[in-house]
Amino acid sequence: MACTASAALATVSLAVSPASAAPAKSAAAPQVKPGDACTAADLGTRRPYVKTTEVTPEITHFKGWYVTQGATGYQSVTTSTQTTISVSVGLNGNVQGSFAVETLATVGASLGLNVQVNYSSTSSESNTVTWNFSRPGYYGVYKGTKKVTGTYGSLNCNRVQQGNGSWALKWIEGPGSGSFTTYTTLEEGAVRCEDTVPANSIMAKAKVLLDCGSPAAKAEHPAGAVAPTAKQTQDRLVQHPAPTSGTSPEQPQATGRTAQAAALNCRPGVYKIDVPGKPLNWSAPLLANDGIRLRVSTFFSAHLDNWRLCNVTENNGVLEASLWNWGNGGCATIPANIANQEQAYLTTVTCGEDDLQRFYIYRDVPGSSKIGVQNKYTGSMMGHDRYADGELIRQYSSGRQDGTGTYTLTGV
């Protein structure tokens, strides 16, 4: 294979570990923008939208290699890690749940690139490159990728009043935003100082790293590896994967976990949170280790199906409230020890000043009592996996796309 710009690179498939996945161009629904129309079925969903993106070539593995006249042909070169790129979404770097995956899929779709959509790292890639060196000379043997970074926001469906006084459902910017990092499929190749390469390409980045003006690039060497130049050593940046713990931008810091129960200022109304047009509704647990479940209201419900909105605030038409249960006197919450998990269940605890006990309520146009419910701390939407008596109410980072996260706030 002639080592020229047109033939000096190859695309290699990624070695997929159990925690990573093959790249996908997009598993996301068509991207929505603030102000786009939505429907009542979207009240219980959450969608990402990409604010900014930047694509830069990065060299992940590199080795200076000298080929003499008698040493041409296929050779296997063990490269050194130059830069590690890890896939991350938000501050804590976790790529868990449908919202983070959809964010990365939306990035890939908007750029027309195949990007990693689950957690993975280039440090897990094999660093051996097998190449056919057809000419003698000083080569940079490399693996590289396109690093994709940027910022994202979060959209929720809510009612918005129009200029003429009418109401409509639109996607509005909700809580939760942050940055992301991902990368495309790795390429491998070899490049010489004499080669003409495309600007801003992975190969061009490898040629810069080859440091063609250095004495090492101009000197004669024995066949094989060449010691790194000062520039190659200086540019080497072995990054570590993003931390897997911490508070994410879409997970506002919880406060007052140990605070005693706060005095609640509750609105006078009492409500059932029910499935639209069906008899099942949210019912608080009798036992502390149980969760909020879908139940049929009966004489024996003992007000466990009755809820009040407490410490209510409103911002841009979105309510924020604690959900106090008349039957057991507790407030709805996601258990702190599983709050970072997709499909963590909803339960009740002693009321306190804690963002895990605070919920955003998105409403349909006036005249309709349909709502969507979002936990303030996790950013996840509330929903149920199937319509059945005893089914737990759970959190879903993107909500339930089939509309099962839309409920009705029915006055009792």
Short mmCIF file of C-alpha atoms in Angstrom, two decimals:
data_model
loop_
_atom_site.label_atom_id
_atom_site.label_comp_id
_atom_site.label_asym_id
_atom_site.label_seq_id
_atom_site.Cartn_x
_atom_site.Cartn_y
_atom_site.Cartn_z
CA MET A 1 0.00 0.00 0.00
CA ALA A 2 1.48 3.33 -1.03
CA CYS A 3 1.71 5.58 1.99
CA THR A 4 0.17 8.70 0.48
CA ALA A 5 -2.55 11.02 1.67
CA SER A 6 -5.14 9.08 -0.29
CA ALA A 7 -4.14 5.68 1.05
CA ALA A 8 -2.55 6.32 4.42
CA LEU A 9 -5.48 5.79 6.68
CA ALA A 10 -8.00 3.11 7.41
CA THR A 11 -11.12 2.96 9.51
CA VAL A 12 -11.07 0.27 12.15
CA SER A 13 -14.00 -1.13 14.09
CA LEU A 14 -14.03 -0.41 17.80
CA ALA A 15 -13.32 -3.05 20.37
CA VAL A 16 -16.54 -2.86 22.31
CA SER A 17 -16.37 -3.54 26.03
CA PRO A 18 -19.46 -4.51 28.04
CA ALA A 19 -19.79 -0.88 29.16
CA SER A 20 -19.62 0.54 25.66
CA ALA A 21 -21.54 0.23 22.46
CA ALA A 22 -20.99 0.53 18.75
CA PRO A 23 -21.45 4.02 17.36
CA ALA A 24 -24.84 5.04 16.13
CA LYS A 25 -25.72 8.00 13.98
CA SER A 26 -29.01 8.59 15.74
CA ALA A 27 -31.49 6.74 17.91
CA ALA A 28 -33.20 10.01 18.71
CA ALA A 29 -36.53 11.34 17.58
CA PRO A 30 -36.40 14.43 15.35
CA GLN A 31 -34.86 17.26 17.33
CA VAL A 32 -37.27 19.79 18.78
CA LYS A 33 -36.51 23.44 19.50
CA PRO A 34 -37.85 25.88 22.08
CA GLY A 35 -41.19 27.18 20.86
CA ASP A 36 -42.10 24.12 18.79
CA ALA A 37 -45.61 22.77 19.29
CA CYS A 38 -46.21 19.74 21.53
CA THR A 39 -49.27 17.73 22.60
CA ALA A 40 -50.82 16.68 25.91
CA ALA A 41 -49.11 13.29 25.53
CA ASP A 42 -45.78 15.15 25.73
CA LEU A 43 -46.53 16.67 29.15
CA GLY A 44 -44.78 13.74 30.83
CA THR A 45 -41.73 13.75 28.57
CA ARG A 46 -38.42 15.56 28.39
CA ARG A 47 -36.29 16.15 25.32
CA PRO A 48 -32.71 17.33 24.83
CA TYR A 49 -31.68 19.94 22.31
CA VAL A 50 -28.15 20.72 21.20
CA LYS A 51 -26.98 24.29 21.79
CA THR A 52 -23.38 24.20 20.56
CA THR A 53 -21.03 21.65 19.00
CA GLU A 54 -17.33 21.53 18.15
CA VAL A 55 -15.54 18.78 16.22
CA THR A 56 -11.74 18.51 16.44
CA PRO A 57 -9.33 15.79 15.28
CA GLU A 58 -7.45 14.05 18.09
CA ILE A 59 -4.60 11.56 18.05
CA THR A 60 -5.25 8.85 20.63
CA HIS A 61 -2.22 6.59 19.94
CA PHE A 62 1.09 7.50 18.30
CA LYS A 63 4.57 6.17 17.62
CA GLY A 64 7.47 7.58 15.63
CA TRP A 65 8.71 4.80 13.29
CA TYR A 66 11.68 4.65 10.93
CA VAL A 67 11.67 2.39 7.88
CA THR A 68 14.95 1.59 6.08
CA GLN A 69 15.31 0.45 2.49
CA GLY A 70 15.42 -3.18 3.50
CA ALA A 71 12.61 -3.02 6.07
CA THR A 72 9.60 -2.14 3.93
CA GLY A 73 6.44 -4.22 3.89
CA TYR A 74 3.90 -5.10 6.56
CA GLN A 75 4.93 -4.36 10.13
CA SER A 76 3.05 -4.33 13.43
CA VAL A 77 3.75 -1.18 15.45
CA THR A 78 2.83 -0.90 19.13
CA THR A 79 1.85 2.71 19.67
CA SER A 80 1.73 4.70 22.89
CA THR A 81 -1.41 6.31 24.27
CA GLN A 82 -1.36 9.99 23.41
CA THR A 83 -4.81 11.21 24.46
CA THR A 84 -7.72 9.44 26.13
CA ILE A 85 -11.24 10.53 25.20
CA SER A 86 -14.12 9.37 27.37
CA VAL A 87 -17.81 9.72 26.58
CA SER A 88 -19.63 11.83 29.14
CA VAL A 89 -22.83 13.80 29.56
CA GLY A 90 -23.21 16.35 32.35
CA LEU A 91 -20.88 17.05 35.24
CA ASN A 92 -20.76 13.53 36.64
CA GLY A 93 -19.96 11.96 33.27
CA ASN A 94 -22.56 9.23 33.57
CA VAL A 95 -24.26 8.08 30.39
CA GLN A 96 -27.21 6.47 32.09
CA GLY A 97 -30.84 6.58 31.12
CA SER A 98 -32.61 7.52 27.95
CA PHE A 99 -32.06 11.29 28.23
CA ALA A 100 -28.25 11.08 28.12
CA VAL A 101 -28.33 8.54 25.27
CA GLU A 102 -30.83 10.64 23.34
CA THR A 103 -28.64 13.71 23.86
CA LEU A 104 -25.66 12.01 22.21
CA ALA A 105 -27.84 10.53 19.46
CA THR A 106 -29.18 14.01 18.75
CA VAL A 107 -25.61 15.29 18.53
CA GLY A 108 -24.72 12.60 15.99
CA ALA A 109 -27.84 13.29 13.94
CA SER A 110 -27.29 17.05 13.89
CA LEU A 111 -23.69 16.65 12.69
CA GLY A 112 -24.23 13.65 10.42
CA LEU A 113 -21.57 11.70 12.33
CA ASN A 114 -21.46 8.23 13.87
CA VAL A 115 -20.71 8.98 17.50
CA GLN A 116 -20.51 6.86 20.62
CA VAL A 117 -23.84 7.01 22.47
CA ASN A 118 -22.98 4.96 25.56
CA TYR A 119 -20.05 5.25 27.92
CA SER A 120 -16.77 4.19 26.34
CA SER A 121 -13.16 5.34 26.30
CA THR A 122 -10.41 5.28 23.69
CA SER A 123 -8.03 3.99 26.36
CA SER A 124 -9.70 0.59 25.98
CA GLU A 125 -8.76 0.38 22.31
CA SER A 126 -5.96 -1.91 21.12
CA ASN A 127 -2.89 0.20 20.38
CA THR A 128 -1.22 -2.03 17.76
CA VAL A 129 -1.28 -0.81 14.15
CA THR A 130 -0.38 -3.18 11.30
CA TRP A 131 0.69 -1.26 8.21
CA ASN A 132 2.25 -1.87 4.83
CA PHE A 133 5.25 0.48 4.57
CA SER A 134 6.08 0.72 0.87
CA ARG A 135 8.78 3.40 1.13
CA PRO A 136 11.64 4.04 3.50
CA GLY A 137 11.49 7.11 5.73
CA TYR A 138 10.35 8.60 9.01
CA TYR A 139 6.69 7.87 9.80
CA GLY A 140 4.16 8.77 12.41
CA VAL A 141 2.05 5.68 13.07
CA TYR A 142 -1.21 6.68 14.69
CA LYS A 143 -4.76 6.03 15.71
CA GLY A 144 -7.10 8.97 15.89
CA THR A 145 -10.69 10.10 16.08
CA LYS A 146 -12.87 13.17 15.88
CA LYS A 147 -13.61 14.52 19.32
CA VAL A 148 -17.11 15.98 19.56
CA THR A 149 -17.87 18.40 22.39
CA GLY A 150 -20.60 20.93 23.08
CA THR A 151 -23.49 21.98 25.27
CA TYR A 152 -27.11 20.88 25.51
CA GLY A 153 -30.34 22.03 27.10
CA SER A 154 -33.54 20.36 28.26
CA LEU A 155 -37.05 20.94 26.92
CA ASN A 156 -40.40 20.25 28.55
CA CYS A 157 -43.94 20.58 27.23
CA ASN A 158 -46.06 23.21 28.95
CA ARG A 159 -48.88 25.63 28.26
CA VAL A 160 -47.92 29.05 26.93
CA GLN A 161 -50.22 32.04 26.54
CA GLN A 162 -50.21 33.57 23.06
CA GLY A 163 -50.26 37.24 22.20
CA ASN A 164 -53.99 37.11 21.48
CA GLY A 165 -54.74 35.64 24.91
CA SER A 166 -55.25 32.05 23.71
CA TRP A 167 -53.21 29.14 25.02
CA ALA A 168 -51.08 26.54 23.27
CA LEU A 169 -48.77 23.70 24.27
CA LYS A 170 -45.14 24.38 23.37
CA TRP A 171 -41.70 23.05 24.17
CA ILE A 172 -40.09 25.37 26.71
CA GLU A 173 -36.59 25.34 28.15
CA GLY A 174 -36.75 23.43 31.41
CA PRO A 175 -34.25 22.70 34.17
CA GLY A 176 -31.15 20.76 33.24
CA SER A 177 -28.33 21.70 30.91
CA GLY A 178 -24.68 20.83 30.61
CA SER A 179 -21.85 19.76 28.36
CA PHE A 180 -21.04 16.54 26.55
CA THR A 181 -18.02 14.78 25.07
CA THR A 182 -18.05 11.91 22.63
CA TYR A 183 -16.05 10.69 19.64
CA THR A 184 -16.35 9.03 16.26
CA THR A 185 -14.98 5.71 15.03
CA LEU A 186 -11.20 5.39 15.36
CA GLU A 187 -9.01 5.61 12.27
CA GLU A 188 -5.47 4.29 12.00
CA GLY A 189 -2.70 5.06 9.58
CA ALA A 190 0.86 6.17 8.98
CA VAL A 191 2.02 9.53 7.63
CA ARG A 192 5.41 10.92 6.48
CA CYS A 193 6.67 14.47 6.48
CA GLU A 194 6.67 14.35 2.66
CA ASP A 195 2.95 13.48 2.43
CA THR A 196 0.33 16.06 1.47
CA VAL A 197 -2.67 15.66 3.73
CA PRO A 198 -6.15 17.24 3.98
CA ALA A 199 -6.35 20.25 6.29
CA ASN A 200 -7.97 19.78 9.69
CA SER A 201 -7.96 16.00 9.26
CA ILE A 202 -6.89 13.31 11.70
CA MET A 203 -3.91 12.64 9.43
CA ALA A 204 -2.95 16.33 9.47
CA LYS A 205 -3.03 16.27 13.29
CA ALA A 206 -0.74 13.21 13.20
CA LYS A 207 1.64 15.01 10.82
CA VAL A 208 1.87 17.97 13.20
CA LEU A 209 2.65 15.56 15.99
CA LEU A 210 5.33 13.98 13.80
CA ASP A 211 7.29 17.20 14.41
CA CYS A 212 8.87 17.31 10.97
CA GLY A 213 11.20 20.21 11.82
CA SER A 214 12.87 18.40 14.71
CA PRO A 215 16.33 16.83 14.50
CA ALA A 216 14.72 13.43 15.09
CA ALA A 217 12.70 13.83 11.91
CA LYS A 218 15.75 14.67 9.82
CA ALA A 219 18.24 12.19 11.23
CA GLU A 220 18.96 8.67 10.05
CA HIS A 221 17.78 5.94 12.40
CA PRO A 222 17.92 2.19 12.66
CA ALA A 223 14.73 0.49 11.50
CA GLY A 224 11.99 0.53 14.11
CA ALA A 225 10.78 2.83 16.85
CA VAL A 226 12.09 6.36 17.20
CA ALA A 227 12.29 7.98 20.64
CA PRO A 228 9.58 10.64 21.19
CA THR A 229 10.56 14.20 20.35
CA ALA A 230 10.22 16.97 22.91
CA LYS A 231 7.01 18.11 21.21
CA GLN A 232 5.51 14.64 21.23
CA THR A 233 6.28 14.27 24.91
CA GLN A 234 4.89 17.72 25.68
CA ASP A 235 1.72 17.17 23.70
CA ARG A 236 0.98 13.80 25.25
CA LEU A 237 -2.07 14.18 27.42
CA VAL A 238 -3.29 10.97 28.95
CA GLN A 239 -6.71 11.89 30.25
CA HIS A 240 -8.70 9.81 32.68
CA PRO A 241 -12.35 8.88 32.24
CA ALA A 242 -14.82 11.34 33.69
CA PRO A 243 -15.77 10.66 37.32
CA THR A 244 -18.83 8.50 37.81
CA SER A 245 -20.13 10.33 40.86
CA GLY A 246 -21.11 13.86 41.70
CA THR A 247 -23.94 16.22 40.99
CA SER A 248 -24.91 16.72 37.37
CA PRO A 249 -26.14 20.03 35.92
CA GLU A 250 -29.47 18.32 35.34
CA GLN A 251 -29.43 17.25 38.99
CA PRO A 252 -29.52 20.47 41.09
CA GLN A 253 -27.86 20.09 44.46
CA ALA A 254 -30.22 18.69 47.08
CA THR A 255 -30.33 20.74 50.27
CA GLY A 256 -31.21 20.07 53.86
CA ARG A 257 -31.20 16.26 53.74
CA THR A 258 -30.93 16.10 57.52
CA ALA A 259 -33.32 18.94 58.23
CA GLN A 260 -36.33 18.23 60.37
CA ALA A 261 -39.75 18.21 58.78
CA ALA A 262 -40.59 21.65 57.48
CA ALA A 263 -43.88 23.37 58.13
CA LEU A 264 -45.73 23.14 54.84
CA ASN A 265 -47.85 25.90 53.38
CA CYS A 266 -50.37 23.83 51.44
CA ARG A 267 -53.03 24.99 49.04
CA PRO A 268 -56.59 24.18 50.17
CA GLY A 269 -57.41 21.91 47.25
CA VAL A 270 -57.14 18.11 47.49
CA TYR A 271 -56.44 16.09 44.35
CA LYS A 272 -56.15 12.66 42.87
CA ILE A 273 -53.33 12.11 40.41
CA ASP A 274 -54.94 9.66 38.05
CA VAL A 275 -54.49 8.09 34.64
CA PRO A 276 -56.63 10.12 32.20
CA GLY A 277 -60.01 8.48 31.63
CA LYS A 278 -59.18 5.42 33.76
CA PRO A 279 -59.82 4.46 37.40
CA LEU A 280 -56.23 3.91 38.58
CA ASN A 281 -54.43 6.71 40.41
CA TRP A 282 -51.39 7.44 42.58
CA SER A 283 -51.73 5.83 46.00
CA ALA A 284 -49.17 6.37 48.77
CA PRO A 285 -47.72 3.35 50.60
CA LEU A 286 -48.79 2.14 54.01
CA LEU A 287 -45.34 0.62 54.64
CA ALA A 288 -42.18 2.71 54.71
CA ASN A 289 -40.30 0.33 52.40
CA ASP A 290 -42.99 0.39 49.70
CA GLY A 291 -43.58 2.85 46.89
CA ILE A 292 -46.35 4.93 45.37
CA ARG A 293 -48.47 2.65 43.19
CA LEU A 294 -51.39 2.80 40.82
CA ARG A 295 -54.53 1.79 42.73
CA VAL A 296 -58.31 1.95 42.36
CA SER A 297 -59.91 4.33 44.84
CA THR A 298 -62.29 2.61 47.22
CA PHE A 299 -63.88 3.23 50.63
CA PHE A 300 -60.78 1.61 52.15
CA SER A 301 -58.27 3.90 50.42
CA ALA A 302 -57.98 5.90 53.68
CA HIS A 303 -57.01 9.10 51.81
CA LEU A 304 -53.79 7.46 50.55
CA ASP A 305 -54.97 8.52 47.09
CA ASN A 306 -55.43 12.18 48.13
CA TRP A 307 -52.68 14.76 47.55
CA ARG A 308 -52.16 18.43 48.29
CA LEU A 309 -49.77 20.88 46.61
CA CYS A 310 -47.56 22.57 49.21
CA ASN A 311 -44.99 25.38 49.25
CA VAL A 312 -46.05 26.16 45.69
CA THR A 313 -44.10 28.56 43.50
CA GLU A 314 -44.58 29.36 39.82
CA ASN A 315 -42.03 30.37 37.21
CA ASN A 316 -42.88 30.95 33.54
CA GLY A 317 -46.11 29.02 33.95
CA VAL A 318 -44.48 25.98 35.56
CA LEU A 319 -45.54 25.04 39.08
CA GLU A 320 -43.04 23.79 41.65
CA ALA A 321 -44.50 22.04 44.67
CA SER A 322 -44.14 19.40 47.34
CA LEU A 323 -46.73 16.61 47.04
CA TRP A 324 -48.16 15.96 50.51
CA ASN A 325 -50.23 12.83 51.05
CA TRP A 326 -53.33 13.16 53.21
CA GLY A 327 -53.36 9.48 54.15
CA ASN A 328 -49.87 8.98 55.61
CA GLY A 329 -48.73 12.59 56.12
CA GLY A 330 -45.57 12.10 54.04
CA CYS A 331 -44.20 13.87 51.00
CA ALA A 332 -43.50 12.21 47.66
CA THR A 333 -39.80 11.64 46.96
CA ILE A 334 -37.27 9.54 45.10
CA PRO A 335 -35.23 7.51 47.65
CA ALA A 336 -31.83 9.17 47.98
CA ASN A 337 -29.87 5.91 47.73
CA ILE A 338 -31.30 5.11 44.27
CA ALA A 339 -31.95 8.64 42.96
CA ASN A 340 -29.26 8.22 40.27
CA GLN A 341 -30.94 5.13 38.80
CA GLU A 342 -33.23 5.01 35.80
CA GLN A 343 -36.68 3.73 36.83
CA ALA A 344 -36.10 4.39 40.54
CA TYR A 345 -39.48 4.21 42.26
CA LEU A 346 -41.40 7.02 43.93
CA THR A 347 -42.27 6.78 47.62
CA THR A 348 -43.17 9.03 50.57
CA VAL A 349 -41.08 10.13 53.55
CA THR A 350 -41.26 12.68 56.34
CA CYS A 351 -41.53 16.08 54.71
CA GLY A 352 -38.39 18.21 54.74
CA GLU A 353 -36.45 20.82 52.81
CA ASP A 354 -35.06 18.54 50.12
CA ASP A 355 -35.06 18.94 46.33
CA LEU A 356 -35.79 15.21 46.04
CA GLN A 357 -39.22 16.11 47.45
CA ARG A 358 -39.81 18.97 45.02
CA PHE A 359 -41.58 18.48 41.70
CA TYR A 360 -42.21 20.58 38.62
CA ILE A 361 -45.76 20.31 37.28
CA TYR A 362 -46.33 20.97 33.57
CA ARG A 363 -49.94 21.74 32.63
CA ASP A 364 -52.20 21.43 29.64
CA VAL A 365 -54.12 24.42 28.30
CA PRO A 366 -56.85 25.84 30.59
CA GLY A 367 -59.92 23.64 30.61
CA SER A 368 -57.83 20.48 30.72
CA SER A 369 -56.45 19.01 33.95
CA LYS A 370 -53.70 16.94 32.30
CA ILE A 371 -50.21 17.32 33.78
CA GLY A 372 -46.66 16.01 33.59
CA VAL A 373 -44.56 15.64 36.77
CA GLN A 374 -40.77 16.06 36.97
CA ASN A 375 -38.50 15.59 39.99
CA LYS A 376 -36.44 18.72 40.66
CA TYR A 377 -33.30 16.94 41.85
CA THR A 378 -32.96 14.19 39.26
CA GLY A 379 -34.61 15.99 36.33
CA SER A 380 -36.49 12.79 35.51
CA MET A 381 -40.17 12.57 34.60
CA MET A 382 -42.64 10.44 36.53
CA GLY A 383 -44.44 7.60 34.77
CA HIS A 384 -45.40 3.93 34.94
CA ASP A 385 -44.18 0.97 32.94
CA ARG A 386 -47.61 -0.53 32.33
CA TYR A 387 -51.20 0.21 33.24
CA ALA A 388 -51.96 -2.29 36.01
CA ASP A 389 -53.21 -2.28 39.58
CA GLY A 390 -50.20 -2.17 41.91
CA GLU A 391 -47.78 -0.83 39.28
CA LEU A 392 -45.09 1.42 40.80
CA ILE A 393 -44.69 5.04 39.79
CA ARG A 394 -41.10 5.43 38.60
CA GLN A 395 -38.74 8.04 37.19
CA TYR A 396 -37.67 8.01 33.54
CA SER A 397 -34.97 10.46 32.49
CA SER A 398 -36.76 11.24 29.20
CA GLY A 399 -40.24 10.35 30.41
CA ARG A 400 -42.54 7.80 28.83
CA GLN A 401 -42.71 8.43 25.10
CA ASP A 402 -45.99 6.52 24.76
CA GLY A 403 -47.86 9.12 26.80
CA THR A 404 -48.11 7.05 30.00
CA GLY A 405 -46.31 9.83 31.89
CA THR A 406 -49.24 12.21 31.40
CA TYR A 407 -51.64 12.25 34.36
CA THR A 408 -54.73 14.18 35.42
CA LEU A 409 -54.88 16.40 38.49
CA THR A 410 -58.49 15.80 39.56
CA GLY A 411 -59.99 17.84 42.41
CA VAL A 412 -61.60 15.77 45.15
#
